[in-house]
Tab-separated table of C-alpha atoms in Angstrom:
chain	number	residue	atom	x	y	z
A	1	MET	CA	17.899	28.668	-4.406
A	2	ALA	CA	21.631	27.926	-4.481
A	3	ILE	CA	23.907	30.750	-5.587
A	4	GLU	CA	27.358	30.101	-7.010
A	5	ARG	CA	29.642	31.835	-4.562
A	6	ILE	CA	33.139	32.347	-3.228
A	7	ALA	CA	33.629	32.139	0.540
A	8	ILE	CA	36.179	34.547	2.040
A	9	LEU	CA	37.535	33.666	5.473
A	10	ASP	CA	38.321	36.944	7.208
A	11	TYR	CA	41.624	37.161	9.083
A	12	GLY	CA	41.268	40.849	9.853
A	13	SER	CA	42.847	42.505	6.830
A	14	GLN	CA	41.860	46.084	6.086
A	15	TYR	CA	41.460	44.872	2.497
A	16	THR	CA	39.044	41.957	3.106
A	17	GLN	CA	36.046	43.957	1.931
A	18	LEU	CA	37.944	44.826	-1.256
A	19	ILE	CA	38.308	41.135	-2.069
A	20	ALA	CA	34.534	40.775	-1.866
A	21	ARG	CA	34.037	43.815	-4.082
A	22	ARG	CA	36.486	42.648	-6.743
A	23	ILE	CA	34.710	39.300	-6.944
A	24	ARG	CA	31.214	40.743	-7.143
A	25	GLU	CA	32.354	43.169	-9.839
A	26	GLN	CA	32.925	40.092	-12.017
A	27	ASN	CA	29.371	38.807	-11.486
A	28	VAL	CA	30.281	36.153	-8.955
A	29	TYR	CA	28.715	36.320	-5.516
A	30	SER	CA	31.064	36.436	-2.526
A	31	GLU	CA	30.464	36.299	1.188
A	32	ILE	CA	32.779	37.119	4.101
A	33	LEU	CA	32.835	34.556	6.914
A	34	PRO	CA	34.684	34.417	10.258
A	35	PHE	CA	38.084	32.733	10.016
A	36	GLY	CA	36.921	30.036	12.449
A	37	THR	CA	34.146	28.801	10.155
A	38	ALA	CA	34.013	25.002	10.327
A	39	ALA	CA	34.715	22.868	7.270
A	40	GLU	CA	31.457	20.970	7.788
A	41	LYS	CA	29.478	24.201	7.661
A	42	LEU	CA	31.068	24.986	4.302
A	43	ARG	CA	30.523	21.422	3.090
A	44	ALA	CA	26.793	21.760	3.726
A	45	ASP	CA	26.600	24.500	1.079
A	46	LEU	CA	29.813	24.049	-0.855
A	47	PRO	CA	31.273	27.238	-2.361
A	48	ALA	CA	32.950	27.288	-5.760
A	49	GLY	CA	36.148	28.405	-4.057
A	50	ILE	CA	37.575	29.680	-0.789
A	51	ILE	CA	39.860	32.673	-0.178
A	52	LEU	CA	41.904	33.125	2.996
A	53	SER	CA	42.327	36.879	3.493
A	54	GLY	CA	45.345	38.730	4.787
A	55	GLY	CA	45.542	39.927	8.363
A	56	PRO	CA	47.649	41.909	10.849
A	57	ASP	CA	48.766	38.924	12.949
A	58	SER	CA	51.838	36.725	12.803
A	59	VAL	CA	51.317	32.969	12.614
A	60	PHE	CA	53.869	32.733	15.461
A	61	GLU	CA	51.842	34.778	17.959
A	62	PRO	CA	50.072	32.906	20.765
A	63	GLY	CA	46.400	32.709	19.883
A	64	ALA	CA	46.975	33.715	16.249
A	65	PRO	CA	43.880	32.978	14.160
A	66	GLY	CA	43.954	29.508	12.650
A	67	ILE	CA	41.907	27.377	10.275
A	68	ASP	CA	39.904	24.178	10.340
A	69	GLU	CA	42.261	21.851	8.479
A	70	GLY	CA	39.251	20.051	7.013
A	71	ILE	CA	38.790	23.036	4.691
A	72	PHE	CA	41.735	21.713	2.666
A	73	SER	CA	39.847	18.423	2.193
A	74	LEU	CA	36.652	19.899	0.757
A	75	GLY	CA	37.866	19.441	-2.818
A	76	VAL	CA	37.370	23.092	-3.798
A	77	PRO	CA	40.071	25.586	-4.865
A	78	VAL	CA	41.666	27.648	-2.100
A	79	LEU	CA	43.542	30.946	-2.536
A	80	GLY	CA	45.623	32.265	0.374
A	81	ILE	CA	46.558	35.953	0.419
A	82	CYS	CA	49.408	37.288	2.587
A	83	TYR	CA	48.600	35.944	6.092
A	84	GLY	CA	46.387	33.411	4.318
A	85	MET	CA	49.405	32.185	2.357
A	86	GLN	CA	51.520	31.804	5.483
A	87	LEU	CA	48.715	29.992	7.307
A	88	MET	CA	48.102	27.683	4.355
A	89	SER	CA	51.814	26.874	4.014
A	90	ARG	CA	52.288	26.175	7.725
A	91	THR	CA	49.105	24.080	7.973
A	92	LEU	CA	50.066	21.944	4.981
A	93	GLY	CA	53.593	21.188	6.198
A	94	GLY	CA	55.679	24.119	4.963
A	95	GLU	CA	57.773	26.471	7.072
A	96	VAL	CA	57.216	30.135	7.837
A	97	ALA	CA	59.881	32.401	9.327
A	98	LYS	CA	60.263	35.982	10.412
A	99	GLY	CA	61.371	37.926	7.359
A	100	GLU	CA	64.840	39.483	7.516
A	101	THR	CA	63.513	42.453	5.573
A	102	ARG	CA	59.954	43.677	5.983
A	103	GLU	CA	58.405	44.142	2.564
A	104	TYR	CA	55.769	46.834	2.384
A	105	GLY	CA	54.483	48.783	-0.592
A	106	LYS	CA	55.053	48.433	-4.307
A	107	THR	CA	57.340	45.554	-5.289
A	108	GLU	CA	58.213	44.060	-8.642
A	109	ILE	CA	57.746	40.313	-8.952
A	110	GLU	CA	58.926	37.886	-11.612
A	111	ALA	CA	56.297	35.335	-12.551
A	112	GLN	CA	57.186	31.798	-13.618
A	113	PRO	CA	55.462	30.376	-16.717
A	114	GLY	CA	52.677	27.809	-16.591
A	115	ASN	CA	50.596	29.323	-13.782
A	116	ASP	CA	46.849	29.631	-14.415
A	117	LEU	CA	46.609	32.518	-11.963
A	118	PHE	CA	48.971	34.664	-14.059
A	119	THR	CA	47.577	33.812	-17.499
A	120	GLY	CA	47.640	36.805	-19.835
A	121	MET	CA	50.194	38.756	-17.775
A	122	PRO	CA	53.803	39.764	-18.477
A	123	ALA	CA	56.730	38.033	-16.766
A	124	ARG	CA	57.359	41.106	-14.570
A	125	PHE	CA	54.796	43.382	-12.965
A	126	THR	CA	54.309	45.465	-9.832
A	127	VAL	CA	52.329	44.250	-6.826
A	128	TRP	CA	51.442	45.561	-3.370
A	129	MET	CA	53.283	43.752	-0.582
A	130	SER	CA	52.523	44.033	3.138
A	131	HIS	CA	54.269	41.436	5.258
A	132	GLY	CA	56.968	40.768	7.844
A	133	ASP	CA	56.852	36.966	7.997
A	134	ARG	CA	57.435	34.933	4.879
A	135	VAL	CA	57.342	31.329	3.681
A	136	GLU	CA	60.779	29.684	3.968
A	137	ARG	CA	59.883	26.200	2.743
A	138	ILE	CA	56.832	25.413	0.641
A	139	PRO	CA	54.644	22.383	1.407
A	140	ALA	CA	55.032	19.149	-0.536
A	141	GLY	CA	53.315	19.277	-3.911
A	142	PHE	CA	53.672	23.067	-4.315
A	143	LYS	CA	55.636	24.912	-7.014
A	144	VAL	CA	57.020	28.432	-7.124
A	145	SER	CA	54.842	30.773	-9.183
A	146	ALA	CA	56.639	34.089	-8.609
A	147	THR	CA	59.571	35.630	-6.746
A	148	SER	CA	60.642	39.114	-5.666
A	149	ALA	CA	63.980	40.535	-4.600
A	150	ASN	CA	63.234	39.908	-0.915
A	151	CYS	CA	60.765	37.037	-1.189
A	152	PRO	CA	61.709	33.722	-2.867
A	153	TYR	CA	58.079	32.594	-2.660
A	154	ALA	CA	56.015	35.603	-3.713
A	155	ALA	CA	53.439	33.173	-5.137
A	156	ILE	CA	53.088	29.391	-4.983
A	157	ARG	CA	50.672	26.757	-6.268
A	158	ASP	CA	49.617	23.123	-6.014
A	159	GLU	CA	47.734	22.532	-9.250
A	160	ALA	CA	46.639	18.980	-8.397
A	161	ARG	CA	44.702	20.149	-5.342
A	162	ARG	CA	43.971	23.595	-6.840
A	163	PHE	CA	45.632	25.441	-3.969
A	164	TYR	CA	47.156	28.838	-4.766
A	165	ALA	CA	48.834	31.419	-2.544
A	166	LEU	CA	50.077	34.988	-2.956
A	167	GLN	CA	52.321	36.979	-0.633
A	168	PHE	CA	50.890	40.188	-2.127
A	169	HIS	CA	47.408	41.718	-2.340
A	170	PRO	CA	45.732	41.342	-5.760
A	171	GLU	CA	42.601	43.126	-4.536
A	172	VAL	CA	44.185	46.596	-4.177
A	173	ALA	CA	44.514	49.067	-7.027
A	174	HIS	CA	48.305	49.277	-6.533
A	175	THR	CA	48.760	45.711	-7.824
A	176	GLN	CA	49.027	45.615	-11.598
A	177	PHE	CA	46.710	43.010	-13.152
A	178	GLY	CA	45.148	42.404	-9.730
A	179	SER	CA	41.626	42.116	-11.156
A	180	GLN	CA	42.945	39.739	-13.809
A	181	ILE	CA	44.500	37.526	-11.132
A	182	ILE	CA	41.179	37.368	-9.286
A	183	SER	CA	39.379	36.749	-12.580
A	184	ASN	CA	41.714	33.861	-13.380
A	185	PHE	CA	41.054	32.337	-9.968
A	186	LEU	CA	37.297	32.665	-10.425
A	187	PHE	CA	36.985	31.405	-13.982
A	188	LYS	CA	40.086	29.329	-14.791
A	189	VAL	CA	40.593	27.708	-11.399
A	190	CYS	CA	37.123	27.646	-9.793
A	191	GLY	CA	35.162	27.293	-13.041
A	192	CYS	CA	32.650	30.007	-12.124
A	193	ALA	CA	30.042	30.986	-14.702
A	194	GLY	CA	29.983	34.684	-13.803
A	195	SER	CA	26.216	34.841	-14.178
A	196	TRP	CA	25.330	36.217	-10.754
A	197	LYS	CA	22.944	39.168	-10.835
A	198	MET	CA	21.433	41.270	-8.097
A	199	GLU	CA	18.065	39.741	-8.976
A	200	ASP	CA	19.522	36.361	-7.949
A	201	TRP	CA	20.601	37.787	-4.605
A	202	ILE	CA	17.145	39.259	-4.061
A	203	ALA	CA	15.382	35.998	-4.911
A	204	ALA	CA	17.655	34.005	-2.582
A	205	THR	CA	17.352	36.589	0.194
A	206	VAL	CA	13.562	36.778	-0.023
A	207	GLU	CA	13.392	32.967	0.062
A	208	ASN	CA	15.718	32.908	3.072
A	209	LEU	CA	13.723	35.632	4.868
A	210	ARG	CA	10.478	33.719	4.369
A	211	LYS	CA	12.109	30.544	5.659
A	212	THR	CA	13.646	32.324	8.672
A	213	ILE	CA	10.596	34.398	9.626
A	214	GLY	CA	7.955	31.799	8.827
A	215	GLY	CA	4.549	33.043	9.918
A	216	ASP	CA	5.929	35.480	12.487
A	217	GLU	CA	6.043	39.279	12.371
A	218	VAL	CA	8.922	41.749	12.101
A	219	VAL	CA	9.454	45.239	13.475
A	220	LEU	CA	11.820	47.677	11.717
A	221	GLY	CA	13.204	51.058	12.730
A	222	LEU	CA	12.708	53.021	9.504
A	223	SER	CA	14.814	56.169	9.147
A	224	GLY	CA	13.918	57.026	5.560
A	225	GLY	CA	17.540	56.598	4.487
A	226	VAL	CA	18.580	54.275	1.668
A	227	ASP	CA	19.584	51.317	3.864
A	228	SER	CA	16.508	51.014	6.066
A	229	SER	CA	14.270	51.855	3.094
A	230	VAL	CA	15.660	49.005	0.996
A	231	VAL	CA	15.330	46.627	3.966
A	232	ALA	CA	11.701	47.726	4.369
A	233	VAL	CA	10.813	47.102	0.709
A	234	LEU	CA	12.729	43.806	0.691
A	235	LEU	CA	10.897	42.571	3.788
A	236	HIS	CA	7.574	43.860	2.481
A	237	LYS	CA	8.165	41.753	-0.627
A	238	ALA	CA	8.887	38.730	1.568
A	239	ILE	CA	6.174	38.988	4.252
A	240	GLY	CA	3.858	41.874	3.318
A	241	ARG	CA	1.898	43.552	6.139
A	242	ARG	CA	3.514	41.342	8.778
A	243	LEU	CA	6.297	43.953	8.661
A	244	HIS	CA	5.679	46.869	11.048
A	245	CYS	CA	7.828	49.964	10.459
A	246	ILE	CA	8.483	52.442	13.253
A	247	PHE	CA	9.669	55.919	12.287
A	248	VAL	CA	11.070	58.004	15.153
A	249	ASP	CA	10.791	61.718	14.438
A	250	ASN	CA	13.575	62.923	16.745
A	251	GLY	CA	13.590	66.536	15.604
A	252	LEU	CA	17.093	66.049	14.190
A	253	LEU	CA	16.093	65.289	10.617
A	254	ARG	CA	16.562	67.377	7.498
A	255	HIS	CA	13.984	70.012	6.558
A	256	GLY	CA	10.635	68.385	5.685
A	257	GLU	CA	12.041	64.861	5.994
A	258	ALA	CA	9.476	63.502	8.459
A	259	ARG	CA	6.636	64.508	6.169
A	260	GLU	CA	8.391	62.998	3.137
A	261	VAL	CA	8.904	59.654	4.891
A	262	GLU	CA	5.229	59.399	5.808
A	263	GLU	CA	4.168	60.284	2.283
A	264	MET	CA	6.534	57.819	0.623
A	265	PHE	CA	6.203	54.714	2.789
A	266	SER	CA	2.683	54.867	4.107
A	267	LYS	CA	0.746	56.425	1.257
A	268	ARG	CA	2.787	55.522	-1.834
A	269	LEU	CA	4.365	52.172	-0.942
A	270	GLY	CA	1.594	50.921	1.328
A	271	LEU	CA	3.797	49.837	4.243
A	272	ASP	CA	2.478	49.566	7.795
A	273	LEU	CA	4.142	52.710	9.190
A	274	HIS	CA	3.898	54.022	12.754
A	275	VAL	CA	5.314	57.490	13.555
A	276	ALA	CA	6.639	58.429	17.009
A	277	ARG	CA	6.912	62.208	17.411
A	278	ALA	CA	9.604	62.718	20.028
A	279	ALA	CA	11.546	65.882	19.120
A	280	GLN	CA	11.158	67.630	22.486
A	281	ARG	CA	12.269	64.501	24.296
A	282	PHE	CA	15.549	64.437	22.354
A	283	TYR	CA	16.189	68.167	22.823
A	284	ALA	CA	15.701	67.818	26.573
A	285	ALA	CA	18.117	64.857	26.775
A	286	LEU	CA	20.785	66.774	24.824
A	287	ARG	CA	20.566	69.961	26.857
A	288	GLY	CA	24.026	71.094	28.009
A	289	VAL	CA	25.906	68.218	26.298
A	290	GLU	CA	28.798	69.140	23.984
A	291	GLU	CA	31.082	66.059	23.744
A	292	PRO	CA	30.489	64.297	20.365
A	293	GLU	CA	30.568	60.684	21.517
A	294	GLU	CA	28.322	61.476	24.477
A	295	LYS	CA	25.817	63.128	22.132
A	296	ARG	CA	25.781	60.028	19.935
A	297	LYS	CA	25.197	57.808	22.952
A	298	ILE	CA	22.369	59.993	24.249
A	299	ILE	CA	20.670	60.091	20.843
A	300	GLY	CA	21.127	56.340	20.529
A	301	ARG	CA	19.752	55.728	24.016
A	302	GLU	CA	16.708	57.928	23.481
A	303	PHE	CA	16.094	56.335	20.091
A	304	ILE	CA	16.128	52.902	21.729
A	305	ASN	CA	13.781	54.059	24.489
A	306	VAL	CA	11.277	55.581	22.067
A	307	PHE	CA	11.556	52.651	19.696
A	308	ALA	CA	11.065	50.185	22.567
A	309	GLU	CA	7.897	51.955	23.700
A	310	GLU	CA	6.491	51.694	20.183
A	311	ALA	CA	7.712	48.134	19.664
A	312	ARG	CA	5.939	46.930	22.799
A	313	LYS	CA	2.679	47.641	20.992
A	314	PHE	CA	3.473	44.717	18.685
A	315	ARG	CA	3.328	41.834	21.117
A	316	SER	CA	3.408	39.163	18.438
A	317	CYS	CA	6.612	40.380	16.755
A	318	ARG	CA	9.454	37.895	17.015
A	319	PHE	CA	12.033	39.574	14.777
A	320	LEU	CA	13.808	42.930	14.629
A	321	ALA	CA	15.121	44.100	11.236
A	322	GLN	CA	17.992	46.556	10.796
A	323	GLY	CA	19.554	48.277	7.801
A	324	THR	CA	23.130	47.383	8.770
A	325	ILE	CA	25.525	47.382	5.799
A	326	TYR	CA	29.123	46.237	5.540
A	327	PRO	CA	30.882	49.570	6.307
A	328	ASP	CA	28.762	49.774	9.508
A	329	VAL	CA	30.045	46.336	10.495
A	330	ILE	CA	33.654	47.383	9.890
A	331	GLU	CA	33.479	50.744	11.716
A	332	SER	CA	31.125	49.904	14.568
A	333	SER	CA	31.719	46.338	15.667
A	334	SER	CA	34.555	44.617	17.424
A	335	ALA	CA	36.875	42.449	15.376
A	336	LYS	CA	35.939	38.788	15.344
A	337	LYS	CA	39.022	37.816	17.312
A	338	GLY	CA	39.436	40.769	19.654
A	339	PRO	CA	38.646	44.418	20.375
A	340	SER	CA	39.150	47.105	17.779
A	341	GLN	CA	39.211	50.869	18.114
A	342	THR	CA	35.844	52.564	18.078
A	343	ILE	CA	35.849	55.189	15.333
A	344	LYS	CA	32.350	56.353	16.173
A	345	SER	CA	29.198	54.915	17.682
A	346	HIS	CA	26.299	54.226	15.332
A	347	HIS	CA	22.950	54.297	17.035
A	348	ASN	CA	20.781	51.326	16.251
A	349	VAL	CA	18.279	49.240	18.121
A	350	GLY	CA	20.680	46.527	19.206
A	351	GLY	CA	20.483	47.454	22.923
A	352	LEU	CA	16.785	46.976	23.532
A	353	PRO	CA	15.451	46.242	27.036
A	354	PRO	CA	15.409	42.588	28.173
A	355	ASP	CA	11.635	42.271	27.794
A	356	LEU	CA	11.994	42.781	24.038
A	357	LYS	CA	13.733	39.587	23.054
A	358	PHE	CA	13.800	39.998	19.305
A	359	GLU	CA	15.813	37.862	16.935
A	360	LEU	CA	17.870	40.039	14.593
A	361	VAL	CA	17.376	40.194	10.815
A	362	GLU	CA	20.055	42.124	8.856
A	363	PRO	CA	19.700	41.176	5.180
A	364	LEU	CA	22.096	43.897	3.909
A	365	ARG	CA	25.009	43.402	6.310
A	366	ASP	CA	27.338	41.995	3.635
A	367	LEU	CA	26.581	44.644	1.016
A	368	PHE	CA	28.216	47.966	0.222
A	369	LYS	CA	26.183	51.139	-0.303
A	370	ASP	CA	26.322	51.012	-4.096
A	371	GLU	CA	25.160	47.381	-3.956
A	372	VAL	CA	22.289	48.353	-1.641
A	373	ARG	CA	21.201	50.923	-4.214
A	374	ALA	CA	21.443	48.232	-6.910
A	375	VAL	CA	19.122	46.031	-4.829
A	376	GLY	CA	16.684	48.936	-4.578
A	377	ARG	CA	16.732	49.500	-8.326
A	378	ALA	CA	16.125	45.804	-8.962
A	379	LEU	CA	13.175	46.002	-6.544
A	380	GLY	CA	11.717	48.864	-8.610
A	381	MET	CA	12.180	51.544	-5.963
A	382	ALA	CA	11.986	55.186	-7.022
A	383	ALA	CA	15.215	56.928	-7.995
A	384	GLU	CA	14.356	59.868	-5.725
A	385	LEU	CA	14.542	57.476	-2.781
A	386	LEU	CA	17.622	55.505	-3.853
A	387	ASP	CA	19.625	58.555	-4.867
A	388	ARG	CA	19.260	60.137	-1.449
A	389	GLN	CA	22.626	60.827	0.060
A	390	PRO	CA	23.678	58.990	3.243
A	391	PHE	CA	22.486	60.549	6.477
A	392	PRO	CA	23.978	59.753	9.899
A	393	GLY	CA	21.889	57.819	12.402
A	394	PRO	CA	22.100	60.618	14.997
A	395	GLY	CA	20.995	63.064	12.305
A	396	LEU	CA	21.708	66.756	12.717
A	397	GLY	CA	22.715	66.064	16.303
A	398	VAL	CA	26.244	65.444	15.030
A	399	ARG	CA	26.129	68.311	12.545
A	400	VAL	CA	25.353	70.893	15.202
A	401	LEU	CA	28.756	71.028	16.872
A	402	GLY	CA	28.628	71.612	20.592
A	403	GLU	CA	25.322	71.787	22.453
A	404	VAL	CA	22.257	70.847	20.402
A	405	THR	CA	19.220	73.076	20.777
A	406	GLU	CA	15.972	73.319	18.840
A	407	GLU	CA	16.953	76.819	17.691
A	408	LYS	CA	20.306	75.620	16.302
A	409	VAL	CA	18.741	72.609	14.595
A	410	LYS	CA	16.186	74.793	12.823
A	411	LEU	CA	18.984	77.157	11.772
A	412	LEU	CA	20.989	74.254	10.346
A	413	GLN	CA	17.936	72.798	8.604
A	414	GLN	CA	17.474	76.049	6.713
A	415	ALA	CA	21.162	76.297	5.802
A	416	ASP	CA	21.293	72.659	4.692
A	417	LEU	CA	18.129	73.127	2.612
A	418	ARG	CA	19.923	75.824	0.559
A	419	VAL	CA	22.947	73.543	0.166
A	420	GLN	CA	20.768	70.680	-1.106
A	421	GLU	CA	18.807	72.889	-3.500
A	422	GLU	CA	21.942	74.264	-5.145
A	423	ILE	CA	23.947	71.038	-5.235
A	424	ARG	CA	21.094	69.215	-7.000
A	425	LYS	CA	21.438	71.658	-9.888
A	426	LEU	CA	24.883	70.273	-10.759
A	427	PRO	CA	24.907	67.919	-13.772
A	428	ASP	CA	27.042	65.397	-11.865
A	429	TYR	CA	24.976	65.592	-8.664
A	430	LYS	CA	24.357	61.820	-8.539
A	431	SER	CA	28.089	61.103	-8.580
A	432	ILE	CA	28.613	63.063	-5.338
A	433	TRP	CA	28.497	60.799	-2.300
A	434	GLN	CA	27.389	63.353	0.261
A	435	THR	CA	26.961	67.112	0.634
A	436	PHE	CA	25.724	68.807	3.774
A	437	ALA	CA	25.980	71.795	6.098
A	438	VAL	CA	27.503	71.839	9.582
A	439	LEU	CA	26.750	74.493	12.192
A	440	LEU	CA	29.941	75.421	14.023
A	441	PRO	CA	30.017	76.688	17.630
A	442	VAL	CA	31.886	79.758	16.388
A	443	ARG	CA	30.556	83.293	16.188
A	444	SER	CA	32.275	85.889	14.064
A	445	VAL	CA	31.868	89.551	13.238
A	446	GLY	CA	30.143	90.495	10.004
A	447	VAL	CA	28.562	93.484	8.327
A	448	MET	CA	25.098	93.325	6.774
A	449	GLY	CA	23.943	96.622	5.346
A	450	ASP	CA	25.121	99.229	7.819
A	451	GLN	CA	24.737	96.866	10.754
A	452	ARG	CA	27.486	94.993	12.566
A	453	THR	CA	26.590	91.337	13.145
A	454	TYR	CA	27.969	88.692	15.479
A	455	GLU	CA	26.536	85.395	14.278
A	456	TRP	CA	27.213	81.698	13.684
A	457	THR	CA	29.526	80.083	11.142
A	458	CYS	CA	28.342	77.379	8.752
A	459	ALA	CA	30.682	74.837	7.142
A	460	VAL	CA	29.797	73.082	3.900
A	461	ARG	CA	31.097	69.515	3.485
A	462	SER	CA	30.994	67.530	0.222
A	463	VAL	CA	32.792	64.256	-0.508
A	464	ASP	CA	33.175	61.719	-3.298
A	465	SER	CA	33.276	58.055	-2.312
A	466	VAL	CA	32.163	54.570	-3.348
A	467	ASP	CA	31.465	52.916	-0.017
A	468	ALA	CA	32.357	55.495	2.699
A	469	MET	CA	35.515	53.604	3.648
A	470	THR	CA	37.596	56.346	2.026
A	471	ALA	CA	36.506	59.705	0.640
A	472	ASP	CA	37.925	62.763	-1.110
A	473	TRP	CA	36.491	66.268	-0.960
A	474	THR	CA	34.385	67.266	-3.955
A	475	ARG	CA	35.688	69.936	-6.324
A	476	ILE	CA	32.429	71.877	-6.410
A	477	PRO	CA	32.496	74.723	-8.953
A	478	TYR	CA	33.292	78.084	-7.404
A	479	ASP	CA	30.086	79.595	-8.829
A	480	THR	CA	28.010	77.000	-6.983
A	481	LEU	CA	29.909	77.577	-3.753
A	482	ALA	CA	29.418	81.303	-4.157
A	483	THR	CA	25.667	80.840	-4.644
A	484	ILE	CA	25.421	78.558	-1.614
A	485	SER	CA	27.293	81.047	0.550
A	486	ASN	CA	25.267	83.984	-0.704
A	487	ARG	CA	21.936	82.238	-0.134
A	488	ILE	CA	22.774	81.033	3.373
A	489	ILE	CA	24.078	84.411	4.545
A	490	ASN	CA	21.218	86.363	2.996
A	491	GLU	CA	18.332	83.966	3.613
A	492	VAL	CA	19.179	82.279	6.917
A	493	ARG	CA	19.026	84.799	9.729
A	494	GLY	CA	21.673	83.914	12.332
A	495	ILE	CA	24.551	82.852	10.036
A	496	ASN	CA	26.994	85.413	8.641
A	497	ARG	CA	29.952	83.288	7.500
A	498	VAL	CA	30.286	80.137	5.319
A	499	VAL	CA	33.443	78.011	4.953
A	500	TYR	CA	34.191	74.947	2.777
A	501	ASP	CA	35.803	71.774	4.159
A	502	ILE	CA	38.610	70.371	1.958
A	503	SER	CA	39.629	67.431	4.178
A	504	SER	CA	39.740	63.838	2.891
A	505	LYS	CA	39.043	60.566	4.692
A	506	PRO	CA	41.459	59.518	6.070
A	507	PRO	CA	42.713	61.387	8.058
A	508	ALA	CA	39.401	63.189	8.621
A	509	THR	CA	36.047	61.414	8.860
A	510	ILE	CA	33.143	62.329	6.591
A	511	GLU	CA	31.061	63.701	9.458
A	512	TRP	CA	32.584	66.330	11.745
A	513	GLU	CA	31.467	64.426	14.845
């Protein structure tokens, strides 16, 4: 089943994922591809249009990311943004030079009349610039579409070939009429119908999964979180009982979570679920370890070891499925053209032993969390499952700061249970991205009754977000915070102080470790 789509060639911009979001919000499917994607690969399944994203490089740098020039001969519209504009101009015979003045931030541009991309917009509006280099001479056949005080070619176009380029970022909220510019490209230039629905994506994905997997079997590490759960139901729809789900009970889950996963997936949804009970194994491996990244690596390693032992029981499985989503790809993987800083390590089953030579299946890797939930809803999954808040792969192992012990985990489980019970009473609970408790390696003096106490401190963290790329702390009502604090201190023996985290991401991360 062919889906009308826009292909985005990724040149490393921090905003590339926003381009994809802005397009999908207008009911047109978009996919992000490596910048080196060959023209012939695109020709085989021709997109309605192509966007060249921005990026941090200069076209003058040795080894700067380039483009297959055949892409400009495919006969489809092309939109270059920032670096994409400079690359397009240079490739098609224009000139790019180092800018005398770096232009960064909000800038007013003056649009020229007669440009389809700016239809319905005033002659002057504010955009978000982010560039050092700039186009000095436009290629033959191009016209000027807009200028700014420091940029004579803030936007250019070649209407005959349907090539458009912008020196600013229409995908960010700081650009006025940015969504309108993208809309004009989609509907006026590319002729998109705007009829894409999540049901279309599901149908195409199921068809593709059946074609890829054939008559083989798939093994999946099921955590019970939204991502792996949606992957499980999606694969179950595609191949039925040839999907084998492995649930590793590592002792680092939320209160009662292991039991809930078994009830939901095995008994209610009818999936082939296999449970590995390995809590003591994880506690032993974590004994004496305090450094956050080392804890993540240990939990990841033990998860892989336990998962591998279970997976070996399925000798006929050819494929391994994972619930990777787009923010995981951004934060955890290296950039397509070089190394990037590791923000944190996500544990997955990508480092399996050599004897387990699975082929990887990641059907959600181009979706954002809200889109994954939309897939789940379209698949008829229960709201109680889809509305579950995100939970880190290493579980409570990164919410017990410092050394992780069984005693501390059970303490945190009880504190977090009170947090969850109270936060669910809020009328806007579903709009909160994530709320949880963190056990700090800090003891403080308290007084309970006539007794002096010297016990642990619990932090409560709650954030609002759309896709976990950025987040702001939730303004929870004081009465709710008071109730949470009162319940934890009075009902959880071992904690005598509760604090509330009011840090945003960035500069903080959502998790403490």
